[in-house]
Amino acid sequence: MSILIKKKSKFRGLHLPEKKITEKKSIETLPIPEKIILPLIQNIGAPCDFTIEKGDEVKTGQKIADSKSYVSSPIHSSISGKVKKISKILNPASGMLMDAVTIASDGEDRWVETERVFDIGLSQDYNKLRAIIDSLEKNEILSKIREAGIVGLGGAAFPTHVKLTPPPEKNIDTVILNGCECEPFITSDHRVLLEYGRQVLIGLYIIISILKPENTYIAIENNKADAIAHISDLIYEMAFDDMFHIVSLPSIYPMGAEKTLIKTVLDRTVPMGGLPMDVGVVVNNVTTAKAIYDAVIEDKPLISKVVTVTGEYNNPKNVLVRTGTSIIDLIECCGLKKEKTNKVIVGGPMMGNILINSDFPVIKGVNCILACDSRIPEEQNCINCGSCVRICPMGLVPLVYVRNVKSGKSEGLSEYYIENCIECGSCAYVCPANIPIVGYIKAGKAMLAEKKKAK
């Protein structure tokens, strides 16, 4: 029986110019940086507190920050060396200052002790590996994931151990592994599927060993035919064909968003203000699954990321880089075309944030450094054409948010479910008046947050 399922889109979306110019470029490992900068805020939830001080010696993989809060994720040093300073840096996403530590490398990459439980480079006995995983207690696996500092690596950065621990009343019958990568330019997940496919599938097996779902799907857009073929071959080779199915999806933006993905794969609608677990689903990113493999099998924390460096560069690449590496190092290694670039974006063109300071580091949620020449056209008045309403994959009315925010009225925002907006940018993309709708939506959400604090 075939493990491949083909689905048509179940939502309104955009057919964007893909510009995946690095899709055929293998991952290149960058040298260990001379220094790293690690901010305390790298996940949704509570920020961490430092467990180190200026002058301390640290090892690669050593925990340097943690929190007592359940919805949080520890941070680890990605190099060995000495703590030089603790200071504040600007968060480009929020515009707020946050604490960060600077660590100077000793050039030795001295690791904390780790204990690998299986070496897939030496043995292809996957039945033995599955038996090892099956012998682990659920809480033991979740503890390893938590202690490794794993968060959602598709961009949301929600602590993974929390996502994999739904409330008892939520019956999770389906797990979807998200390999869509629907943003233009970005190819890091694509390359992870091609170059770390075995680790991804083992990570997925670990996920289902925790959640015990009835169905497990690997969702990949059909513009990644090589990844679909490769993962299919691995599923048969590793004898996962009785557990996993691949779903080939049309390349439509924003297919990779959790709620649109669930609608397309399962024809289930996540309720307004709800979460995927409300319809019995947990969605994880493919790179997150690889990190889970690293934590549970290799006993290694999350200290590196595959990042696509693309756009106006002489040599765009997919690079494996230690967290905390300054973004300027990635820009320089790929040769920025300064004459053709007026801004650098952390993330993709639809949902990324403009880089304010090139010394800002690669953190857990970074997957792309995009250089582009993108002139911002002058904003005009809304002409009530309804384009933003027609294109919204969540069925919202974006023009209402713009009007309310401009007039300073927060009352009508919740009535029109602004919290359900996934900030995909589709509305702004089609707006003939060049209104930065997502900016107004973010401002509206901030208005509501302030209002709640004041109560």
PDB file of C-alpha atoms in Angstrom, residues 39-50 63 65-76 142-143 145-152 157-163 364:
ATOM      1  CA  PRO A  39      19.900  36.580  24.688  1.00  0.00           C
ATOM      2  CA  LEU A  40      17.737  35.406  27.586  1.00  0.00           C
ATOM      3  CA  ILE A  41      14.542  35.575  25.526  1.00  0.00           C
ATOM      4  CA  GLN A  42      14.529  32.849  22.863  1.00  0.00           C
ATOM      5  CA  ASN A  43      11.106  31.272  23.326  1.00  0.00           C
ATOM      6  CA  ILE A  44       7.434  31.996  23.827  1.00  0.00           C
ATOM      7  CA  GLY A  45       6.755  31.978  27.557  1.00  0.00           C
ATOM      8  CA  ALA A  46       8.803  33.009  30.551  1.00  0.00           C
ATOM      9  CA  PRO A  47      12.347  34.320  30.002  1.00  0.00           C
ATOM     10  CA  CYS A  48      15.281  32.572  31.616  1.00  0.00           C
ATOM     11  CA  ASP A  49      17.666  33.752  34.334  1.00  0.00           C
ATOM     12  CA  PHE A  50      21.426  33.373  33.976  1.00  0.00           C
ATOM     13  CA  LYS A  63      23.365  25.174  30.502  1.00  0.00           C
ATOM     14  CA  ALA A  65      20.294  30.068  31.711  1.00  0.00           C
ATOM     15  CA  ASP A  66      17.072  28.497  32.941  1.00  0.00           C
ATOM     16  CA  SER A  67      13.686  29.312  34.430  1.00  0.00           C
ATOM     17  CA  LYS A  68      11.491  27.772  37.119  1.00  0.00           C
ATOM     18  CA  SER A  69       8.481  28.440  34.899  1.00  0.00           C
ATOM     19  CA  TYR A  70       6.966  25.424  33.138  1.00  0.00           C
ATOM     20  CA  VAL A  71       6.445  27.320  29.869  1.00  0.00           C
ATOM     21  CA  SER A  72      10.074  28.136  29.258  1.00  0.00           C
ATOM     22  CA  SER A  73      13.183  26.563  27.796  1.00  0.00           C
ATOM     23  CA  PRO A  74      16.800  26.607  29.026  1.00  0.00           C
ATOM     24  CA  ILE A  75      19.686  28.080  27.018  1.00  0.00           C
ATOM     25  CA  HIS A  76      23.097  26.454  26.493  1.00  0.00           C
ATOM     26  CA  LEU A 142      10.081  14.840  28.007  1.00  0.00           C
ATOM     27  CA  SER A 143      12.765  15.720  30.546  1.00  0.00           C
ATOM     28  CA  ILE A 145      13.623  17.409  25.469  1.00  0.00           C
ATOM     29  CA  ARG A 146      13.097  20.107  28.089  1.00  0.00           C
ATOM     30  CA  GLU A 147      16.677  20.030  29.371  1.00  0.00           C
ATOM     31  CA  ALA A 148      17.988  20.243  25.783  1.00  0.00           C
ATOM     32  CA  GLY A 149      16.233  23.590  25.361  1.00  0.00           C
ATOM     33  CA  ILE A 150      14.157  22.535  22.365  1.00  0.00           C
ATOM     34  CA  VAL A 151      11.502  24.910  21.049  1.00  0.00           C
ATOM     35  CA  GLY A 152       9.453  24.971  17.867  1.00  0.00           C
ATOM     36  CA  ALA A 157       9.714  28.985  19.372  1.00  0.00           C
ATOM     37  CA  PHE A 158       7.099  27.498  21.716  1.00  0.00           C
ATOM     38  CA  PRO A 159       8.694  25.102  24.238  1.00  0.00           C
ATOM     39  CA  THR A 160       8.423  21.619  22.741  1.00  0.00           C
ATOM     40  CA  HIS A 161       8.073  19.716  26.014  1.00  0.00           C
ATOM     41  CA  VAL A 162       4.924  21.758  26.719  1.00  0.00           C
ATOM     42  CA  LYS A 163       3.438  21.090  23.280  1.00  0.00           C
ATOM     43  CA  LYS A 364      16.810  29.367  18.196  1.00  0.00           C
TER      44      LYS A 364
END
